CSV table of C-alpha atoms in Angstrom, one decimal:
chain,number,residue,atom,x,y,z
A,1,UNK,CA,-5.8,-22.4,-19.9
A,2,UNK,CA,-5.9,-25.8,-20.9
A,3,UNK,CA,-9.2,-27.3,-22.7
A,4,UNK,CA,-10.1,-30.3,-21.0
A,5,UNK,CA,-10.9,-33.8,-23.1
A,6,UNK,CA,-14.4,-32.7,-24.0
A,7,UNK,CA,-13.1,-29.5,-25.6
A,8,UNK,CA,-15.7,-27.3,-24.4
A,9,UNK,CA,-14.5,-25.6,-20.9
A,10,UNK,CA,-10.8,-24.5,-20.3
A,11,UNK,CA,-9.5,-25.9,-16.6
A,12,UNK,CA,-5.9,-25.3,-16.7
A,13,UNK,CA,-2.8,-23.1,-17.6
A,14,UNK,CA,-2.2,-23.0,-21.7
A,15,UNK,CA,-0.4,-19.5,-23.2
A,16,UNK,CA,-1.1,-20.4,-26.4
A,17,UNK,CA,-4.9,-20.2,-25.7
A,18,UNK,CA,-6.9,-16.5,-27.2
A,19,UNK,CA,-10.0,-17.4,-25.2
A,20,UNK,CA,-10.9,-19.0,-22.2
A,21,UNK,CA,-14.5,-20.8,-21.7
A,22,UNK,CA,-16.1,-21.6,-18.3
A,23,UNK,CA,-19.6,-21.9,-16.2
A,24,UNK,CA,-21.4,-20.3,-13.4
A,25,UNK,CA,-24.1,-21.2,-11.1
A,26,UNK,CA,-25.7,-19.9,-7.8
A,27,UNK,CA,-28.7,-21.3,-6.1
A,28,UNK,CA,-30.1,-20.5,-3.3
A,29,UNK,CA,-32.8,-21.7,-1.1
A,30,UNK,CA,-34.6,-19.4,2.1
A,31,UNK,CA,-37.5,-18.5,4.2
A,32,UNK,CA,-37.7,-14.5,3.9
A,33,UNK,CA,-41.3,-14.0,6.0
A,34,UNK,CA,-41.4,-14.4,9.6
A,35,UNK,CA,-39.4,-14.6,12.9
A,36,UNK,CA,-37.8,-17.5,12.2
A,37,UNK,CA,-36.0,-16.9,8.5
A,38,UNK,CA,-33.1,-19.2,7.0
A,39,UNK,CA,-30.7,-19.3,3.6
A,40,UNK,CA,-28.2,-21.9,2.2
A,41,UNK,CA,-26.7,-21.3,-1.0
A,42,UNK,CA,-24.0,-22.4,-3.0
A,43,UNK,CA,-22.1,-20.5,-5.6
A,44,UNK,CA,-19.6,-21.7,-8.0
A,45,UNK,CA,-17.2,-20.6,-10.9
A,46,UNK,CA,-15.2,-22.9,-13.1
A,47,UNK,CA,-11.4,-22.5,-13.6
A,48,UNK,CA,-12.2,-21.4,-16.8
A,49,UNK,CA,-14.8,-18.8,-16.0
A,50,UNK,CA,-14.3,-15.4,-17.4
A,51,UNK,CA,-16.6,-12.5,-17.5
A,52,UNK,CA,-14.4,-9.7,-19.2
A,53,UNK,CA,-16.0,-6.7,-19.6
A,54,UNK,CA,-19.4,-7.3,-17.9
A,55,UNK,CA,-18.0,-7.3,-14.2
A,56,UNK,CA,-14.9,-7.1,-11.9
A,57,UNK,CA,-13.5,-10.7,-11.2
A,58,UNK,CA,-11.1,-11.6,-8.7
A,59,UNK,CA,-11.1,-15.6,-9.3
A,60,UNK,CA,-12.3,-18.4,-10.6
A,61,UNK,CA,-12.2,-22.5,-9.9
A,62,UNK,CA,-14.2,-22.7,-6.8
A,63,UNK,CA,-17.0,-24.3,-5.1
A,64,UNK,CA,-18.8,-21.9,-2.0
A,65,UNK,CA,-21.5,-22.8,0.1
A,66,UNK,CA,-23.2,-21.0,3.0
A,67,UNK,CA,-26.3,-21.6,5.5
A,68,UNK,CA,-27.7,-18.9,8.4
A,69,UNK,CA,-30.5,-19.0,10.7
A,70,UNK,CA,-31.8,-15.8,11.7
A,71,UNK,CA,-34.3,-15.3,14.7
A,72,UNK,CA,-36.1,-11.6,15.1
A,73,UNK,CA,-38.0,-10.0,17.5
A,74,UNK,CA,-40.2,-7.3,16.1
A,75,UNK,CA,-42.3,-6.7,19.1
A,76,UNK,CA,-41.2,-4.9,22.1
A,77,UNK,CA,-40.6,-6.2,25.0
A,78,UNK,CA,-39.5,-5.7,28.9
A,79,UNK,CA,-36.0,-3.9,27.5
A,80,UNK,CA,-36.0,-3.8,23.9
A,81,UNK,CA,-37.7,-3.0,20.9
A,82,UNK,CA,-36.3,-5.4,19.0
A,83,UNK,CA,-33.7,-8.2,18.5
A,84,UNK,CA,-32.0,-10.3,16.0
A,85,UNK,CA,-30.1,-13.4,16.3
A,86,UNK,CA,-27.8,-15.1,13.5
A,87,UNK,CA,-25.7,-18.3,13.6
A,88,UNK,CA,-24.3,-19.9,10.2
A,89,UNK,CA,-20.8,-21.1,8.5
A,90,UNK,CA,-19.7,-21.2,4.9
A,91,UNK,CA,-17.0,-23.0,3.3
A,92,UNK,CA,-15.6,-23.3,0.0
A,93,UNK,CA,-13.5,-25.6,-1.8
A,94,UNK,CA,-11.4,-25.5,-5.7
A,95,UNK,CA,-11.6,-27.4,-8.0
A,96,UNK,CA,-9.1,-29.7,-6.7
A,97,UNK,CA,-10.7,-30.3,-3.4
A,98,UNK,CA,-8.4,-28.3,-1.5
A,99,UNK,CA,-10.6,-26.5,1.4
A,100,UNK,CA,-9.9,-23.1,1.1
A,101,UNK,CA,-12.3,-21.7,3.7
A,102,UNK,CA,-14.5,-23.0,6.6
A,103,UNK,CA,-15.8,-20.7,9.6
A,104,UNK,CA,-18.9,-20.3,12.0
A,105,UNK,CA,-20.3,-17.1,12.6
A,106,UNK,CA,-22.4,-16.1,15.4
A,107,UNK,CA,-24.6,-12.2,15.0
A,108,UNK,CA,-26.7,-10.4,17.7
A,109,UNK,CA,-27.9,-6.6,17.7
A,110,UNK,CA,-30.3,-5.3,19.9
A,111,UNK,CA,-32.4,-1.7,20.2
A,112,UNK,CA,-32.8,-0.5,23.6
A,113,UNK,CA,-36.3,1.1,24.4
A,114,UNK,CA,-34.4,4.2,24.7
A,115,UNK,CA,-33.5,3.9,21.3
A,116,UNK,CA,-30.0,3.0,21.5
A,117,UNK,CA,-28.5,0.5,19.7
A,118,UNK,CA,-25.4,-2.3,20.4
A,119,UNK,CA,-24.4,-5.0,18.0
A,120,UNK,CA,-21.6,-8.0,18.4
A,121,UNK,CA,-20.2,-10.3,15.6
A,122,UNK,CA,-17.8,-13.4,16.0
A,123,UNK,CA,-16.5,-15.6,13.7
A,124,UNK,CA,-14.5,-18.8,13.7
A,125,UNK,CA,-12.2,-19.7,11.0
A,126,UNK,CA,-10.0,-22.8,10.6
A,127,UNK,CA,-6.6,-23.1,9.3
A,128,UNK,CA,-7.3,-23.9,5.6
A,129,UNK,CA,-5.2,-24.3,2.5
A,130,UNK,CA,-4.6,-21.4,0.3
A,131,UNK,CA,-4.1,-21.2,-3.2
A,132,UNK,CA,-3.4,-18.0,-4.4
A,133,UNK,CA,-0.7,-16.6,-1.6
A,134,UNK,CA,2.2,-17.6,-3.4
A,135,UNK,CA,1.0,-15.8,-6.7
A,136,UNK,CA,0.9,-18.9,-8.9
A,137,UNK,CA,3.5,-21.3,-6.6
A,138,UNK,CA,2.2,-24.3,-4.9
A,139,UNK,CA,-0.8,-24.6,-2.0
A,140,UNK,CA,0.4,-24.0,1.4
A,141,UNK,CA,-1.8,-23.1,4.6
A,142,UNK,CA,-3.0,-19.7,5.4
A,143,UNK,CA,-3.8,-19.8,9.8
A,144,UNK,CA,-6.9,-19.6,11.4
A,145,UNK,CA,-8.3,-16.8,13.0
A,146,UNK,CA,-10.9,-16.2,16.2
A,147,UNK,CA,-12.3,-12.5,15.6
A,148,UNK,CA,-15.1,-10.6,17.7
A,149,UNK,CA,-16.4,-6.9,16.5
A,150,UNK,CA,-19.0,-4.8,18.8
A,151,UNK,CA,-20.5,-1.8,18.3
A,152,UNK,CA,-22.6,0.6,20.4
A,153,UNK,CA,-24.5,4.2,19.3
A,154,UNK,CA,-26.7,6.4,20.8
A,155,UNK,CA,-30.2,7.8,20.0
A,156,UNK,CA,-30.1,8.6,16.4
A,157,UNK,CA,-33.0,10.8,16.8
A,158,UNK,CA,-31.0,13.3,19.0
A,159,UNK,CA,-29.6,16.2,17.9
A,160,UNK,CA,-25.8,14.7,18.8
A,161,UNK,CA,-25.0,11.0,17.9
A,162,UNK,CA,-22.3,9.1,19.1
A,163,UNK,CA,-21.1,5.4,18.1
A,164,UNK,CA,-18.7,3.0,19.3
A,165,UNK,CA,-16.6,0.6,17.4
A,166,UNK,CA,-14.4,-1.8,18.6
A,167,UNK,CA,-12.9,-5.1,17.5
A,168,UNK,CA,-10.1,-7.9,18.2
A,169,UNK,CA,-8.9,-10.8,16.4
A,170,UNK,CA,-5.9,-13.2,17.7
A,171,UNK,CA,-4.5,-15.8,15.0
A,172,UNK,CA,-2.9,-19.4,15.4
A,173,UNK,CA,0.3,-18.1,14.9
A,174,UNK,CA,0.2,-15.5,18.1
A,175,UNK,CA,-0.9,-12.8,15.8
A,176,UNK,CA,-2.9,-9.8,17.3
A,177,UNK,CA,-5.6,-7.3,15.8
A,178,UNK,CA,-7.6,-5.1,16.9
A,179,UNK,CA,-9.3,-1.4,16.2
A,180,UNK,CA,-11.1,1.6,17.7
A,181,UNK,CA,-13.2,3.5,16.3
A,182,UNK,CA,-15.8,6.4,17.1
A,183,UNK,CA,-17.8,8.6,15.9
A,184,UNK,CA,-19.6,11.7,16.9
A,185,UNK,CA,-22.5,13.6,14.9
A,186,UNK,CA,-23.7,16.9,15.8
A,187,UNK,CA,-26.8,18.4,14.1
A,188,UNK,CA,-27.6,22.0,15.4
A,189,UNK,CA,-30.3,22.6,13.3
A,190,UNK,CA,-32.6,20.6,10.8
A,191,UNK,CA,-30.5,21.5,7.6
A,192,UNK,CA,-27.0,20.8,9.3
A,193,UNK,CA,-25.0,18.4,10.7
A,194,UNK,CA,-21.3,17.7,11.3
A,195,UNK,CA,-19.7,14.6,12.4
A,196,UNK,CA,-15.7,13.4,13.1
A,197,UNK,CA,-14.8,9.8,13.5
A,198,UNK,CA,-11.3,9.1,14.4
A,199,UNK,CA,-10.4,5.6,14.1
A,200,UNK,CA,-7.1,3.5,15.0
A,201,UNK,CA,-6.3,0.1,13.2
A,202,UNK,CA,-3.3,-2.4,14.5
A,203,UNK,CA,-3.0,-5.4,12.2
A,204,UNK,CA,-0.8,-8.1,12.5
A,205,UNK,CA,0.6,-10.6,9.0
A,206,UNK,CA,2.4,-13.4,9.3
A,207,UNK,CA,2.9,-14.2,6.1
A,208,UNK,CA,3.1,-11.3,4.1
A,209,UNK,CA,4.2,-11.8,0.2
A,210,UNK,CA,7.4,-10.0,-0.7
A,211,UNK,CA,8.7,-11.4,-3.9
A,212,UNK,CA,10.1,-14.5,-5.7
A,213,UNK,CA,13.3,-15.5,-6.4
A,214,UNK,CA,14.1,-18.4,-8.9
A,215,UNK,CA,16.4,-20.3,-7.6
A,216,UNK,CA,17.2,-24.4,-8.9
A,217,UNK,CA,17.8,-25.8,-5.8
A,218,UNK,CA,14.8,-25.3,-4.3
A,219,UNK,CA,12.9,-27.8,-6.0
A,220,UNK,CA,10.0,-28.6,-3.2
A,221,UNK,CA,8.7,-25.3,-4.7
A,222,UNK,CA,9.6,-26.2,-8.4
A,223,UNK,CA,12.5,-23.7,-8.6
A,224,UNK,CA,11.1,-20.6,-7.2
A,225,UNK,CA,12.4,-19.8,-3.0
A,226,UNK,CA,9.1,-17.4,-2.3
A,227,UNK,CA,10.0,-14.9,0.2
A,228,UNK,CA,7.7,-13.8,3.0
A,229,UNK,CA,7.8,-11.4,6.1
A,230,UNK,CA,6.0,-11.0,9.0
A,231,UNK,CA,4.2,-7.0,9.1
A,232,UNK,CA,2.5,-4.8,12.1
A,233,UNK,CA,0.3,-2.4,9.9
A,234,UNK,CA,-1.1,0.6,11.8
A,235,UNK,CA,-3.4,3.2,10.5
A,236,UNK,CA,-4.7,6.7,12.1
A,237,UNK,CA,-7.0,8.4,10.4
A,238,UNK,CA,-10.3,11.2,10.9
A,239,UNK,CA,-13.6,11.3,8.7
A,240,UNK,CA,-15.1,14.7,8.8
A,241,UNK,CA,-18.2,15.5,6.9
A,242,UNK,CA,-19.7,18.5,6.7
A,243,UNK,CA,-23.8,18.8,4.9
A,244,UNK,CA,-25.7,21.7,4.6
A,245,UNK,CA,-29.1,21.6,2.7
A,246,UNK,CA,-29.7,25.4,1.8
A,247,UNK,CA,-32.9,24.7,0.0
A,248,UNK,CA,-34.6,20.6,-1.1
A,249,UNK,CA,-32.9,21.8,-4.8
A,250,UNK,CA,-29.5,23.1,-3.4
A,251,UNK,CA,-27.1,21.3,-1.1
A,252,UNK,CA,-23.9,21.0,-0.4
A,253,UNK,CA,-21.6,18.3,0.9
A,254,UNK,CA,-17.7,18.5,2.6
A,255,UNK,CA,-15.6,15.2,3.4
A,256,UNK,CA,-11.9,15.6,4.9
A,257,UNK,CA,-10.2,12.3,5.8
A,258,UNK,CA,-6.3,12.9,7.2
A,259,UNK,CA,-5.3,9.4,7.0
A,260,UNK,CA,-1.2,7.8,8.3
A,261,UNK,CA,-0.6,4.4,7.5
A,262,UNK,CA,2.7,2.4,8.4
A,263,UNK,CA,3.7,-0.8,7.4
A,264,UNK,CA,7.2,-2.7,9.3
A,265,UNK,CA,8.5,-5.4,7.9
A,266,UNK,CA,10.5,-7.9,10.0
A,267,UNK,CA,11.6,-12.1,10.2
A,268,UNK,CA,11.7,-12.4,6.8
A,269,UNK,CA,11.1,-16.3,6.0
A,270,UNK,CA,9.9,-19.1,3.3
A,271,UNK,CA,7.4,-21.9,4.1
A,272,UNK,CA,8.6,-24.7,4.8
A,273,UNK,CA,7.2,-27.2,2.5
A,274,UNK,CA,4.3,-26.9,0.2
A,275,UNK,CA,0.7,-27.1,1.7
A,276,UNK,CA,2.0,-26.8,5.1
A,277,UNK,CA,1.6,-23.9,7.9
A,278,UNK,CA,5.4,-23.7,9.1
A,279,UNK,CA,7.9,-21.5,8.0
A,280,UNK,CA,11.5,-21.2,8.5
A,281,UNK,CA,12.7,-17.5,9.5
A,282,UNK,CA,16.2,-16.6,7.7
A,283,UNK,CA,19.1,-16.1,10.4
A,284,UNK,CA,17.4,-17.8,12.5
A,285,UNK,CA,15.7,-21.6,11.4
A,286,UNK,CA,17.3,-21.8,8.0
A,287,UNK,CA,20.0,-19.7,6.0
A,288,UNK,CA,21.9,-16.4,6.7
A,289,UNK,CA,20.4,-12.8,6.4
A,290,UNK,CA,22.2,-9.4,6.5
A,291,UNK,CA,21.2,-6.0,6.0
A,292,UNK,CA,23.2,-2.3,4.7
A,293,UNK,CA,21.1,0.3,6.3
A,294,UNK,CA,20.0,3.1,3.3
A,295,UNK,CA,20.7,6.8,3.6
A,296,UNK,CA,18.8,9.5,3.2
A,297,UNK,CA,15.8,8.6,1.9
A,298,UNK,CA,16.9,4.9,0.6
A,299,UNK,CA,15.6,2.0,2.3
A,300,UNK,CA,17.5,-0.6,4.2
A,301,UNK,CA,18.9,-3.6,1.3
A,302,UNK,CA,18.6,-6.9,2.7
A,303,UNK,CA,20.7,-10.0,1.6
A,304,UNK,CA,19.9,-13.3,2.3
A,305,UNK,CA,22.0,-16.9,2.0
A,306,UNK,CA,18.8,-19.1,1.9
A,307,UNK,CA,20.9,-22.3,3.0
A,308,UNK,CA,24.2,-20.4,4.6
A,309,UNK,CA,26.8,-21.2,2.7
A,310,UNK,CA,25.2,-24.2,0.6
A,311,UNK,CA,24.8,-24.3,-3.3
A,312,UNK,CA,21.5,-22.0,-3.4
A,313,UNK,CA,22.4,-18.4,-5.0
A,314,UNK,CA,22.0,-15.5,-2.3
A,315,UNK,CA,19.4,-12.4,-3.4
A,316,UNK,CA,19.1,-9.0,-2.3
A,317,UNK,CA,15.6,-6.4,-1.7
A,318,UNK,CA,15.1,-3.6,-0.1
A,319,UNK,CA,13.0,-3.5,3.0
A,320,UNK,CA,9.2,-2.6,1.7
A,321,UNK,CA,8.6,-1.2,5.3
A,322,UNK,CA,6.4,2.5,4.6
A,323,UNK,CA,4.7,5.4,6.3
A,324,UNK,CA,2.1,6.9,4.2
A,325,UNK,CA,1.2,10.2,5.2
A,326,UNK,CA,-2.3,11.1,3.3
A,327,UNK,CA,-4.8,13.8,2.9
A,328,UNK,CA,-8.1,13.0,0.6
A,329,UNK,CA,-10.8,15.4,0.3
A,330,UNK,CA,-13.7,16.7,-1.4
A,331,UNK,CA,-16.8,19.0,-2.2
A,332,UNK,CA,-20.3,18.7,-3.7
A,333,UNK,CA,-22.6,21.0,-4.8
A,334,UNK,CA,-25.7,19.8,-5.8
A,335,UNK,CA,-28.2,22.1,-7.5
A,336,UNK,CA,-31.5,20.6,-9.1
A,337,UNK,CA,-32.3,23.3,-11.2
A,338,UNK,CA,-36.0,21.9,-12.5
A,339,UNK,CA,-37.4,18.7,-11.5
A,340,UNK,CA,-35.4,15.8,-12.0
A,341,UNK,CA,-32.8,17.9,-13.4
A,342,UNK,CA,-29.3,18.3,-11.6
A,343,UNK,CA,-26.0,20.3,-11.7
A,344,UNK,CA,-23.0,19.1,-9.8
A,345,UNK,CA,-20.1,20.6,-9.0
A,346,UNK,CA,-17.5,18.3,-7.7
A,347,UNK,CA,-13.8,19.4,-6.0
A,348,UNK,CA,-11.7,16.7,-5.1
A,349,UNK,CA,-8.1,17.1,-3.6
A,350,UNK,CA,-5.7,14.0,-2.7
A,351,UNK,CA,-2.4,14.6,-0.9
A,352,UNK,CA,0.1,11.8,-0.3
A,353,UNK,CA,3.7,11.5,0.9
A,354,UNK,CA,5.7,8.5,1.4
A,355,UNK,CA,8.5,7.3,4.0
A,356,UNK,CA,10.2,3.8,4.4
A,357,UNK,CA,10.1,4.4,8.1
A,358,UNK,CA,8.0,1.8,9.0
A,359,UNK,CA,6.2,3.4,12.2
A,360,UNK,CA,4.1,6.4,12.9
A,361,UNK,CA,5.5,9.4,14.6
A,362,UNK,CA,2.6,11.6,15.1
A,363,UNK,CA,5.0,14.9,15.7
A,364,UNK,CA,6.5,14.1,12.4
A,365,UNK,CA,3.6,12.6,10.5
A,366,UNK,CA,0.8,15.1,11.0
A,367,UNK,CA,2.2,18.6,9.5
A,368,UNK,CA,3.3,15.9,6.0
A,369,UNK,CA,-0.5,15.0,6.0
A,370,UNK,CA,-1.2,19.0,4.6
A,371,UNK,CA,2.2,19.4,2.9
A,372,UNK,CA,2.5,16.7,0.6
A,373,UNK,CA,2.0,16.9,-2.9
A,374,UNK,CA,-1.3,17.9,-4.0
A,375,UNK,CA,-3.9,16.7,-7.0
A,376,UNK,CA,-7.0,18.5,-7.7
A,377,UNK,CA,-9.6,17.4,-10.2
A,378,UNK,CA,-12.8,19.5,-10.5
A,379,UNK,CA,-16.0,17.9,-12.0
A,380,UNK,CA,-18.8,19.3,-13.8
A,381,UNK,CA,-21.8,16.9,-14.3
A,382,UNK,CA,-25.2,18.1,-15.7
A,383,UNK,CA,-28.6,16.0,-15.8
A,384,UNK,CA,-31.4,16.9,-18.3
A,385,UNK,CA,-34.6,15.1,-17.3
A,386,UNK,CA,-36.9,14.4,-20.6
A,387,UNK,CA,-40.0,14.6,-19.8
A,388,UNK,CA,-41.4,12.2,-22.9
């Protein structure tokens, strides 16, 4: 970073600099009693802000604001017992003045006088610049996105539970997402209960980072050609938990999650220009691309000719589509032994195996889930409570 004229706070790049100095600040204003209740808040970090050890950070050098209005009902009425009612938006902006995000957001949940419960979120989010998708490269637009999640779940008093989950998103650039989710608990007696959830995730990227190239003639992105693809992520996967309370001292805990993830890569491309939304597929817009399929368990290489026969050098990669096949489990005794005092006994087990399929094949995929390579850690963890 690079101290500004004052010398005391550090605002841009400088690798000669040991330390790095910057500011934080977060206000916030609300009403917190009643049925009417309302926030707004703004939180900021310099480009120079740097916490090191004391927290995780993921960045620095912006400006965020937010506002909500919430409305309750707490009393019971003709078909509820309650119901709540947010609306808000937040944006946020770097230190630049590039608007990086801006969206509306609308809440409602609702409990049923049967005890049921159903909740829906949507959000609204513009097409706004983006700063950090090109890993250090130039602004260009990320799109916007209209997303609605509802959920739905039974009588949590009853000895089985069920819930609902379901949600869909469509982007500016034809992009669709969406998941399922549900999940079902059973509790056969007062110290027992099991539940499964299976859930299904389909995501759609248009602008996935792959890698950079350098390249001279591409000066419009200051001798970098940043390559990008679009990707269809799915993901499959079952929570099951298992708890047993033998005794209030002793219980005992069991989690299983079989989890198959696939990521294919396709119309690989480069933006167009710098702080822009459009970009130029290769073989297609701009450029040549060509491909040696792999063999055995080698991925596809790619090669592309970014202006077809022109003076820009041609690079090669290897398609980054994957099928993860994973297993991730564990167990936990719990034993306090004398009051506020606690053994633990921890098991976990993690199995993962890799493809570069790109797809899920449920015939081949769900025997790798228990036959990939295992790693077991076991964890002992004791608690003495001093009674000073």
């Amino acid at each position: 970073m690079r101290a500004i004229s004052s010398g005391l706070f550090s605002d841009a790049y400088d690798p000669t600099l040991t330390a790095l100095r910057g500011y934080a600040a977060y206000v916030r204003f609300g009403k917190q009693t009643g049925n009417w209740l309302w926030e707004a808040a703004t939180n900021i970090r310099s480009p120079g802000f740097e916490n090191n050890d004391i927290g995780f950070l993921t960045r620095a050098g912006y400006v965020y604001m937010n506002a909500n209005v919430l409305r309750q009902y707490t009393e019971p009425g003709s078909f509820y017992r309650s119901l709540s009612f947010i609306a808000g938006g937040q944006q946020q902006f770097n230190y630049d003045g590039d608007r990086t995000d801006r969206q509306v957001q609308l809440y409602g949940s609702a409990e049923a006088r049967n005890y049921w419960r159903s909740s829906s979120f949507w959000f609204h989010r513009w097409t706004n610049l983006d700063d950090t998708r090109l890993r250090g490269g130039p602004v260009v637009k990320q799109q916007g996105v209209d997303y609605v999640q509802s959920s739905l779940s039974t009588d949590s008093r009853k000895s089985v539970v069920g819930e609902m989950q379901g949600s869909y998103g469509v982007g500016r650039e034809g992009t669709h997402s969406w998941s399922m989710s549900t999940t079902l608990q059973w509790r056969p007696l007062s110290n027992l209960s099991l539940s499964i959830g299976p859930s299904y995730n389909h995501d759609d990227t248009p602008a996935q980072y792959v890698r950079a190239f350098d390249d001279a003639t591409a000066t419009t992105f200051f001798g970098k050609r940043y390559l990008f693809a679009t990707v269809q992520q799915r993901t499959l996967a079952m929570d099951t938990r298992l708890n047993v309370t033998f005794t209030p001292n002793l219980t005992l805990e069991l989690f299983a999650q079989p989890f198959i993830s696939s990521g294919a890569y396709r119309d690989y491309k480069e933006f167009a220009a710098p702080r822009e939304l459009a970009k130029l597929v290769y073989g297609r817009d701009v450029g040549a691309i060509s491909s040696v399929a792999g063999t055995g368990s080698s991925a596809t290489q790619f090669t592309v000719d970014p202006d077809a026969g022109g003076p820009a050098a041609s690079f090669s990669f290897a398609d980054p589509s994957f099928t993860v096949r994973s297993l991730r489990g564990n167990a936990v005794l719990r034993w306090e032994y004398r009051p506020g005092s606690t053994l633990f006994l921890v098991w976990t087990q993690s199995r993962n195996d890799a493809l570069t399929a790109g797809d899920i094949n449920v015939g081949r995929d769900a025997g790798a889930v228990f036959s990939g390579p295992a790693e077991n850690i076991f964890l002992v963890k004791v608690n003495y409570w001093l009674g000073l």
